[in-house]
Every structure is written in C-alpha cells, then in structure tokens.
C-alpha cells in the first residue's frame, strides 16, 4: 500500500468525508509528485478553484445540452456563476469545519504528529 492510500484510509477512519481525502482534480496535481488531500489545502484556494472550474464546467455542460437552443441571456451566465460560487463556498466551509473538528493546522505538522514523515 502506498503512502497516499494509507493516508486516505487513515483519514476515512477519523471520520473525514471521502471527497476531502483525495487531491483536488486539476492540472495542478499533475505537476506535484505527492499532492495533498483537499483537507490540507487552503480553503480560500479551494473556493477560487471550485468557483472558476465549477462555473466553467457547469456552464459549458449546460450550454451543450440546453442553452444553445435558447435565446442567450445574461441570466444564464449568472446561473453558472452562482453554481460555481455556491459549490466553492460549500467546499471551503466543509474543509474549515473538518479542520477545526480534527484540530489540523498544516500538512507538515499533521504528518509529523501522525508519524507519516
């Protein structure tokens, strides 16, 4: 079992949401050898990533399936932005509350305290 898999399993046993035990799925993780789980990322960074990527992906999907057949409106753009900001807020709040519950401050300190270094 690799270290990342063991850390995910350990966090799941501590009661962490499964989605927070995996790295954020972006091109940024391609350039990192050992990406951190979402739980250890900055909530502000996760908010902006989810807001931008969520709005773009959801807006693109909606345009491909429904919006191309409707008259264009600024409200469609507002809907996509609302979706991205809402999901970004939910992710950031989820990370903040989980960090507070488990008393996690930083990735390096948690690795040291949990004897993963």
PDB file of N, CA and C in Angstrom, residues 32-115:
ATOM      1  N   UNK A  32       2.759  17.941  -9.334  1.00  0.00           N
ATOM      2  CA  UNK A  32       3.220  17.626  -7.986  1.00  0.00           C
ATOM      3  C   UNK A  32       3.433  16.121  -7.863  1.00  0.00           C
ATOM      4  N   UNK A  33       4.532  15.746  -7.246  1.00  0.00           N
ATOM      5  CA  UNK A  33       4.803  14.316  -7.058  1.00  0.00           C
ATOM      6  C   UNK A  33       3.887  13.727  -6.001  1.00  0.00           C
ATOM      7  N   UNK A  34       3.692  14.448  -4.910  1.00  0.00           N
ATOM      8  CA  UNK A  34       2.843  13.974  -3.812  1.00  0.00           C
ATOM      9  C   UNK A  34       1.810  15.043  -3.494  1.00  0.00           C
ATOM     10  N   UNK A  35       0.699  15.082  -4.241  1.00  0.00           N
ATOM     11  CA  UNK A  35      -0.305  16.116  -3.955  1.00  0.00           C
ATOM     12  C   UNK A  35      -0.989  15.882  -2.611  1.00  0.00           C
ATOM     13  N   UNK A  36      -1.362  16.977  -1.968  1.00  0.00           N
ATOM     14  CA  UNK A  36      -2.010  16.915  -0.662  1.00  0.00           C
ATOM     15  C   UNK A  36      -3.499  16.630  -0.838  1.00  0.00           C
ATOM     16  N   UNK A  37      -4.104  15.969   0.126  1.00  0.00           N
ATOM     17  CA  UNK A  37      -5.566  15.848   0.128  1.00  0.00           C
ATOM     18  C   UNK A  37      -6.209  17.234   0.244  1.00  0.00           C
ATOM     19  N   UNK A  38      -7.438  17.351  -0.210  1.00  0.00           N
ATOM     20  CA  UNK A  38      -8.139  18.636  -0.166  1.00  0.00           C
ATOM     21  C   UNK A  38      -8.233  19.186   1.251  1.00  0.00           C
ATOM     22  N   UNK A  39      -8.286  18.321   2.215  1.00  0.00           N
ATOM     23  CA  UNK A  39      -8.409  18.746   3.607  1.00  0.00           C
ATOM     24  C   UNK A  39      -7.251  19.652   4.024  1.00  0.00           C
ATOM     25  N   UNK A  40      -6.084  19.486   3.426  1.00  0.00           N
ATOM     26  CA  UNK A  40      -4.902  20.242   3.818  1.00  0.00           C
ATOM     27  C   UNK A  40      -4.611  21.414   2.893  1.00  0.00           C
ATOM     28  N   UNK A  41      -5.470  21.651   1.915  1.00  0.00           N
ATOM     29  CA  UNK A  41      -5.328  22.821   1.048  1.00  0.00           C
ATOM     30  C   UNK A  41      -5.958  24.025   1.739  1.00  0.00           C
ATOM     31  N   UNK A  42      -5.608  25.195   1.289  1.00  0.00           N
ATOM     32  CA  UNK A  42      -6.198  26.416   1.815  1.00  0.00           C
ATOM     33  C   UNK A  42      -7.669  26.494   1.389  1.00  0.00           C
ATOM     34  N   UNK A  43      -8.577  26.776   2.317  1.00  0.00           N
ATOM     35  CA  UNK A  43      -9.983  26.901   1.935  1.00  0.00           C
ATOM     36  C   UNK A  43     -10.215  28.004   0.904  1.00  0.00           C
ATOM     37  N   UNK A  44      -9.449  29.083   0.986  1.00  0.00           N
ATOM     38  CA  UNK A  44      -9.584  30.164   0.010  1.00  0.00           C
ATOM     39  C   UNK A  44      -9.166  29.696  -1.380  1.00  0.00           C
ATOM     40  N   UNK A  45      -8.085  28.940  -1.466  1.00  0.00           N
ATOM     41  CA  UNK A  45      -7.627  28.394  -2.740  1.00  0.00           C
ATOM     42  C   UNK A  45      -8.678  27.443  -3.316  1.00  0.00           C
ATOM     43  N   UNK A  46      -9.231  26.583  -2.467  1.00  0.00           N
ATOM     44  CA  UNK A  46     -10.263  25.658  -2.921  1.00  0.00           C
ATOM     45  C   UNK A  46     -11.516  26.398  -3.367  1.00  0.00           C
ATOM     46  N   UNK A  47     -11.868  27.478  -2.667  1.00  0.00           N
ATOM     47  CA  UNK A  47     -13.029  28.273  -3.056  1.00  0.00           C
ATOM     48  C   UNK A  47     -12.853  28.829  -4.465  1.00  0.00           C
ATOM     49  N   UNK A  48     -11.690  29.441  -4.729  1.00  0.00           N
ATOM     50  CA  UNK A  48     -11.473  30.033  -6.048  1.00  0.00           C
ATOM     51  C   UNK A  48     -11.371  28.971  -7.141  1.00  0.00           C
ATOM     52  N   UNK A  49     -10.664  27.872  -6.871  1.00  0.00           N
ATOM     53  CA  UNK A  49     -10.578  26.808  -7.876  1.00  0.00           C
ATOM     54  C   UNK A  49     -11.951  26.241  -8.207  1.00  0.00           C
ATOM     55  N   UNK A  50     -12.730  25.941  -7.174  1.00  0.00           N
ATOM     56  CA  UNK A  50     -14.051  25.372  -7.403  1.00  0.00           C
ATOM     57  C   UNK A  50     -14.978  26.383  -8.063  1.00  0.00           C
ATOM     58  N   UNK A  51     -14.872  27.654  -7.695  1.00  0.00           N
ATOM     59  CA  UNK A  51     -15.720  28.677  -8.300  1.00  0.00           C
ATOM     60  C   UNK A  51     -15.446  28.806  -9.800  1.00  0.00           C
ATOM     61  N   UNK A  52     -14.190  28.895 -10.147  1.00  0.00           N
ATOM     62  CA  UNK A  52     -13.835  29.066 -11.560  1.00  0.00           C
ATOM     63  C   UNK A  52     -14.110  27.799 -12.347  1.00  0.00           C
ATOM     64  N   UNK A  53     -13.589  26.675 -11.867  1.00  0.00           N
ATOM     65  CA  UNK A  53     -13.770  25.429 -12.613  1.00  0.00           C
ATOM     66  C   UNK A  53     -15.220  24.954 -12.595  1.00  0.00           C
ATOM     67  N   UNK A  54     -15.901  25.115 -11.468  1.00  0.00           N
ATOM     68  CA  UNK A  54     -17.297  24.705 -11.387  1.00  0.00           C
ATOM     69  C   UNK A  54     -18.179  25.526 -12.317  1.00  0.00           C
ATOM     70  N   UNK A  55     -17.975  26.832 -12.339  1.00  0.00           N
ATOM     71  CA  UNK A  55     -18.753  27.691 -13.233  1.00  0.00           C
ATOM     72  C   UNK A  55     -18.487  27.358 -14.688  1.00  0.00           C
ATOM     73  N   UNK A  56     -17.231  27.152 -15.017  1.00  0.00           N
ATOM     74  CA  UNK A  56     -16.864  26.869 -16.401  1.00  0.00           C
ATOM     75  C   UNK A  56     -17.401  25.518 -16.863  1.00  0.00           C
ATOM     76  N   UNK A  57     -17.190  24.502 -16.076  1.00  0.00           N
ATOM     77  CA  UNK A  57     -17.626  23.163 -16.470  1.00  0.00           C
ATOM     78  C   UNK A  57     -19.145  23.069 -16.503  1.00  0.00           C
ATOM     79  N   UNK A  58     -19.817  23.578 -15.474  1.00  0.00           N
ATOM     80  CA  UNK A  58     -21.268  23.502 -15.432  1.00  0.00           C
ATOM     81  C   UNK A  58     -21.890  24.363 -16.533  1.00  0.00           C
ATOM     82  N   UNK A  59     -21.362  25.568 -16.729  1.00  0.00           N
ATOM     83  CA  UNK A  59     -21.863  26.432 -17.802  1.00  0.00           C
ATOM     84  C   UNK A  59     -21.651  25.813 -19.171  1.00  0.00           C
ATOM     85  N   UNK A  60     -20.483  25.203 -19.385  1.00  0.00           N
ATOM     86  CA  UNK A  60     -20.229  24.540 -20.671  1.00  0.00           C
ATOM     87  C   UNK A  60     -21.141  23.353 -20.897  1.00  0.00           C
ATOM     88  N   UNK A  61     -21.352  22.563 -19.861  1.00  0.00           N
ATOM     89  CA  UNK A  61     -22.252  21.417 -19.984  1.00  0.00           C
ATOM     90  C   UNK A  61     -23.682  21.859 -20.259  1.00  0.00           C
ATOM     91  N   UNK A  62     -24.134  22.886 -19.551  1.00  0.00           N
ATOM     92  CA  UNK A  62     -25.494  23.383 -19.760  1.00  0.00           C
ATOM     93  C   UNK A  62     -25.652  23.989 -21.154  1.00  0.00           C
ATOM     94  N   UNK A  63     -24.623  24.646 -21.645  1.00  0.00           N
ATOM     95  CA  UNK A  63     -24.715  25.218 -22.980  1.00  0.00           C
ATOM     96  C   UNK A  63     -24.793  24.101 -24.030  1.00  0.00           C
ATOM     97  N   UNK A  64     -23.988  23.039 -23.838  1.00  0.00           N
ATOM     98  CA  UNK A  64     -24.019  21.932 -24.800  1.00  0.00           C
ATOM     99  C   UNK A  64     -25.358  21.199 -24.805  1.00  0.00           C
ATOM    100  N   UNK A  65     -26.000  21.112 -23.655  1.00  0.00           N
ATOM    101  CA  UNK A  65     -27.231  20.328 -23.585  1.00  0.00           C
ATOM    102  C   UNK A  65     -28.501  21.158 -23.755  1.00  0.00           C
ATOM    103  N   UNK A  66     -28.570  22.352 -23.175  1.00  0.00           N
ATOM    104  CA  UNK A  66     -29.824  23.105 -23.187  1.00  0.00           C
ATOM    105  C   UNK A  66     -29.722  24.517 -23.734  1.00  0.00           C
ATOM    106  N   UNK A  67     -28.738  25.255 -23.290  1.00  0.00           N
ATOM    107  CA  UNK A  67     -28.726  26.679 -23.558  1.00  0.00           C
ATOM    108  C   UNK A  67     -28.509  27.031 -25.017  1.00  0.00           C
ATOM    109  N   UNK A  68     -27.913  26.166 -25.796  1.00  0.00           N
ATOM    110  CA  UNK A  68     -27.692  26.507 -27.202  1.00  0.00           C
ATOM    111  C   UNK A  68     -29.009  26.592 -27.974  1.00  0.00           C
ATOM    112  N   UNK A  69     -30.055  26.019 -27.421  1.00  0.00           N
ATOM    113  CA  UNK A  69     -31.354  26.039 -28.078  1.00  0.00           C
ATOM    114  C   UNK A  69     -32.231  27.182 -27.573  1.00  0.00           C
ATOM    115  N   UNK A  70     -31.746  27.931 -26.614  1.00  0.00           N
ATOM    116  CA  UNK A  70     -32.492  29.049 -26.054  1.00  0.00           C
ATOM    117  C   UNK A  70     -31.868  30.365 -26.496  1.00  0.00           C
ATOM    118  N   UNK A  71     -32.626  31.414 -26.306  1.00  0.00           N
ATOM    119  CA  UNK A  71     -32.101  32.742 -26.579  1.00  0.00           C
ATOM    120  C   UNK A  71     -31.055  33.081 -25.514  1.00  0.00           C
ATOM    121  N   UNK A  72     -29.935  33.624 -25.922  1.00  0.00           N
ATOM    122  CA  UNK A  72     -28.873  33.968 -24.967  1.00  0.00           C
ATOM    123  C   UNK A  72     -29.331  35.066 -24.023  1.00  0.00           C
ATOM    124  N   UNK A  73     -28.932  34.920 -22.782  1.00  0.00           N
ATOM    125  CA  UNK A  73     -29.303  35.890 -21.759  1.00  0.00           C
ATOM    126  C   UNK A  73     -28.172  35.972 -20.744  1.00  0.00           C
ATOM    127  N   UNK A  74     -28.055  37.122 -20.104  1.00  0.00           N
ATOM    128  CA  UNK A  74     -27.046  37.301 -19.073  1.00  0.00           C
ATOM    129  C   UNK A  74     -27.388  36.453 -17.848  1.00  0.00           C
ATOM    130  N   UNK A  75     -28.651  36.094 -17.691  1.00  0.00           N
ATOM    131  CA  UNK A  75     -29.066  35.279 -16.549  1.00  0.00           C
ATOM    132  C   UNK A  75     -28.485  33.867 -16.619  1.00  0.00           C
ATOM    133  N   UNK A  76     -28.193  33.395 -17.809  1.00  0.00           N
ATOM    134  CA  UNK A  76     -27.545  32.093 -17.943  1.00  0.00           C
ATOM    135  C   UNK A  76     -26.133  32.153 -17.368  1.00  0.00           C
ATOM    136  N   UNK A  77     -25.430  33.240 -17.632  1.00  0.00           N
ATOM    137  CA  UNK A  77     -24.097  33.444 -17.071  1.00  0.00           C
ATOM    138  C   UNK A  77     -24.175  33.578 -15.548  1.00  0.00           C
ATOM    139  N   UNK A  78     -25.173  34.312 -15.070  1.00  0.00           N
ATOM    140  CA  UNK A  78     -25.364  34.437 -13.623  1.00  0.00           C
ATOM    141  C   UNK A  78     -25.627  33.083 -12.978  1.00  0.00           C
ATOM    142  N   UNK A  79     -26.377  32.245 -13.657  1.00  0.00           N
ATOM    143  CA  UNK A  79     -26.666  30.911 -13.131  1.00  0.00           C
ATOM    144  C   UNK A  79     -25.402  30.074 -12.998  1.00  0.00           C
ATOM    145  N   UNK A  80     -24.552  30.139 -14.025  1.00  0.00           N
ATOM    146  CA  UNK A  80     -23.297  29.385 -13.979  1.00  0.00           C
ATOM    147  C   UNK A  80     -22.387  29.921 -12.865  1.00  0.00           C
ATOM    148  N   UNK A  81     -22.316  31.246 -12.729  1.00  0.00           N
ATOM    149  CA  UNK A  81     -21.501  31.833 -11.663  1.00  0.00           C
ATOM    150  C   UNK A  81     -22.058  31.492 -10.285  1.00  0.00           C
ATOM    151  N   UNK A  82     -23.375  31.506 -10.152  1.00  0.00           N
ATOM    152  CA  UNK A  82     -23.998  31.149  -8.885  1.00  0.00           C
ATOM    153  C   UNK A  82     -23.665  29.705  -8.505  1.00  0.00           C
ATOM    154  N   UNK A  83     -23.712  28.802  -9.484  1.00  0.00           N
ATOM    155  CA  UNK A  83     -23.379  27.406  -9.228  1.00  0.00           C
ATOM    156  C   UNK A  83     -21.937  27.278  -8.742  1.00  0.00           C
ATOM    157  N   UNK A  84     -21.000  27.919  -9.432  1.00  0.00           N
ATOM    158  CA  UNK A  84     -19.592  27.832  -9.060  1.00  0.00           C
ATOM    159  C   UNK A  84     -19.306  28.418  -7.690  1.00  0.00           C
ATOM    160  N   UNK A  85     -19.867  29.571  -7.397  1.00  0.00           N
ATOM    161  CA  UNK A  85     -19.626  30.217  -6.099  1.00  0.00           C
ATOM    162  C   UNK A  85     -20.266  29.409  -4.974  1.00  0.00           C
ATOM    163  N   UNK A  86     -21.449  28.864  -5.223  1.00  0.00           N
ATOM    164  CA  UNK A  86     -22.122  28.063  -4.196  1.00  0.00           C
ATOM    165  C   UNK A  86     -21.338  26.795  -3.879  1.00  0.00           C
ATOM    166  N   UNK A  87     -20.918  26.059  -4.901  1.00  0.00           N
ATOM    167  CA  UNK A  87     -20.160  24.834  -4.652  1.00  0.00           C
ATOM    168  C   UNK A  87     -18.789  25.145  -4.057  1.00  0.00           C
ATOM    169  N   UNK A  88     -18.182  26.257  -4.466  1.00  0.00           N
ATOM    170  CA  UNK A  88     -16.915  26.673  -3.867  1.00  0.00           C
ATOM    171  C   UNK A  88     -17.071  27.018  -2.400  1.00  0.00           C
ATOM    172  N   UNK A  89     -18.158  27.691  -2.057  1.00  0.00           N
ATOM    173  CA  UNK A  89     -18.420  28.031  -0.660  1.00  0.00           C
ATOM    174  C   UNK A  89     -18.656  26.781   0.179  1.00  0.00           C
ATOM    175  N   UNK A  90     -19.439  25.849  -0.353  1.00  0.00           N
ATOM    176  CA  UNK A  90     -19.701  24.612   0.379  1.00  0.00           C
ATOM    177  C   UNK A  90     -18.420  23.822   0.631  1.00  0.00           C
ATOM    178  N   UNK A  91     -17.560  23.746  -0.377  1.00  0.00           N
ATOM    179  CA  UNK A  91     -16.297  23.038  -0.219  1.00  0.00           C
ATOM    180  C   UNK A  91     -15.409  23.715   0.817  1.00  0.00           C
ATOM    181  N   UNK A  92     -15.297  25.034   0.754  1.00  0.00           N
ATOM    182  CA  UNK A  92     -14.445  25.765   1.693  1.00  0.00           C
ATOM    183  C   UNK A  92     -14.957  25.634   3.130  1.00  0.00           C
ATOM    184  N   UNK A  93     -16.261  25.734   3.315  1.00  0.00           N
ATOM    185  CA  UNK A  93     -16.830  25.604   4.662  1.00  0.00           C
ATOM    186  C   UNK A  93     -16.638  24.187   5.185  1.00  0.00           C
ATOM    187  N   UNK A  94     -16.816  23.192   4.312  1.00  0.00           N
ATOM    188  CA  UNK A  94     -16.610  21.801   4.711  1.00  0.00           C
ATOM    189  C   UNK A  94     -15.168  21.570   5.172  1.00  0.00           C
ATOM    190  N   UNK A  95     -14.213  22.116   4.445  1.00  0.00           N
ATOM    191  CA  UNK A  95     -12.801  21.978   4.816  1.00  0.00           C
ATOM    192  C   UNK A  95     -12.524  22.693   6.140  1.00  0.00           C
ATOM    193  N   UNK A  96     -13.049  23.916   6.284  1.00  0.00           N
ATOM    194  CA  UNK A  96     -12.824  24.663   7.522  1.00  0.00           C
ATOM    195  C   UNK A  96     -13.387  23.933   8.744  1.00  0.00           C
ATOM    196  N   UNK A  97     -14.603  23.437   8.634  1.00  0.00           N
ATOM    197  CA  UNK A  97     -15.217  22.755   9.773  1.00  0.00           C
ATOM    198  C   UNK A  97     -14.500  21.450  10.113  1.00  0.00           C
ATOM    199  N   UNK A  98     -14.063  20.724   9.095  1.00  0.00           N
ATOM    200  CA  UNK A  98     -13.344  19.470   9.342  1.00  0.00           C
ATOM    201  C   UNK A  98     -11.986  19.745   9.971  1.00  0.00           C
ATOM    202  N   UNK A  99     -11.288  20.771   9.488  1.00  0.00           N
ATOM    203  CA  UNK A  99     -10.002  21.140  10.091  1.00  0.00           C
ATOM    204  C   UNK A  99     -10.174  21.537  11.550  1.00  0.00           C
ATOM    205  N   UNK A 100     -11.219  22.280  11.831  1.00  0.00           N
ATOM    206  CA  UNK A 100     -11.466  22.716  13.194  1.00  0.00           C
ATOM    207  C   UNK A 100     -11.804  21.526  14.090  1.00  0.00           C
ATOM    208  N   UNK A 101     -12.614  20.600  13.582  1.00  0.00           N
ATOM    209  CA  UNK A 101     -13.009  19.437  14.375  1.00  0.00           C
ATOM    210  C   UNK A 101     -11.823  18.546  14.699  1.00  0.00           C
ATOM    211  N   UNK A 102     -10.919  18.362  13.723  1.00  0.00           N
ATOM    212  CA  UNK A 102      -9.762  17.489  13.929  1.00  0.00           C
ATOM    213  C   UNK A 102      -8.530  18.236  14.433  1.00  0.00           C
ATOM    214  N   UNK A 103      -8.663  19.550  14.613  1.00  0.00           N
ATOM    215  CA  UNK A 103      -7.555  20.397  15.095  1.00  0.00           C
ATOM    216  C   UNK A 103      -6.319  20.263  14.201  1.00  0.00           C
ATOM    217  N   UNK A 104      -6.521  20.459  12.901  1.00  0.00           N
ATOM    218  CA  UNK A 104      -5.448  20.388  11.909  1.00  0.00           C
ATOM    219  C   UNK A 104      -5.039  21.802  11.537  1.00  0.00           C
ATOM    220  N   UNK A 105      -3.730  22.063  11.573  1.00  0.00           N
ATOM    221  CA  UNK A 105      -3.232  23.390  11.236  1.00  0.00           C
ATOM    222  C   UNK A 105      -2.451  23.404   9.931  1.00  0.00           C
ATOM    223  N   UNK A 106      -1.593  22.427   9.718  1.00  0.00           N
ATOM    224  CA  UNK A 106      -0.819  22.394   8.476  1.00  0.00           C
ATOM    225  C   UNK A 106      -0.519  20.948   8.096  1.00  0.00           C
ATOM    226  N   UNK A 107      -0.228  20.748   6.838  1.00  0.00           N
ATOM    227  CA  UNK A 107       0.077  19.425   6.288  1.00  0.00           C
ATOM    228  C   UNK A 107       1.337  18.865   6.924  1.00  0.00           C
ATOM    229  N   UNK A 108       2.387  19.661   6.992  1.00  0.00           N
ATOM    230  CA  UNK A 108       3.658  19.188   7.526  1.00  0.00           C
ATOM    231  C   UNK A 108       3.536  18.816   9.006  1.00  0.00           C
ATOM    232  N   UNK A 109       2.843  19.672   9.756  1.00  0.00           N
ATOM    233  CA  UNK A 109       2.669  19.395  11.181  1.00  0.00           C
ATOM    234  C   UNK A 109       1.818  18.153  11.393  1.00  0.00           C
ATOM    235  N   UNK A 110       0.785  17.969  10.581  1.00  0.00           N
ATOM    236  CA  UNK A 110      -0.063  16.785  10.720  1.00  0.00           C
ATOM    237  C   UNK A 110       0.714  15.512  10.384  1.00  0.00           C
ATOM    238  N   UNK A 111       1.551  15.566   9.347  1.00  0.00           N
ATOM    239  CA  UNK A 111       2.379  14.404   9.007  1.00  0.00           C
ATOM    240  C   UNK A 111       3.299  14.035  10.163  1.00  0.00           C
ATOM    241  N   UNK A 112       3.877  15.061  10.783  1.00  0.00           N
ATOM    242  CA  UNK A 112       4.787  14.826  11.906  1.00  0.00           C
ATOM    243  C   UNK A 112       4.029  14.266  13.110  1.00  0.00           C
ATOM    244  N   UNK A 113       2.876  14.859  13.421  1.00  0.00           N
ATOM    245  CA  UNK A 113       2.093  14.404  14.581  1.00  0.00           C
ATOM    246  C   UNK A 113       1.519  13.000  14.389  1.00  0.00           C
ATOM    247  N   UNK A 114       1.217  12.644  13.138  1.00  0.00           N
ATOM    248  CA  UNK A 114       0.637  11.317  12.846  1.00  0.00           C
ATOM    249  C   UNK A 114       1.693  10.287  12.485  1.00  0.00           C
ATOM    250  N   UNK A 115       2.955  10.672  12.559  1.00  0.00           N
ATOM    251  CA  UNK A 115       4.097   9.783  12.300  1.00  0.00           C
ATOM    252  C   UNK A 115       4.107   9.249  10.855  1.00  0.00           C
TER     253      UNK A 115
END
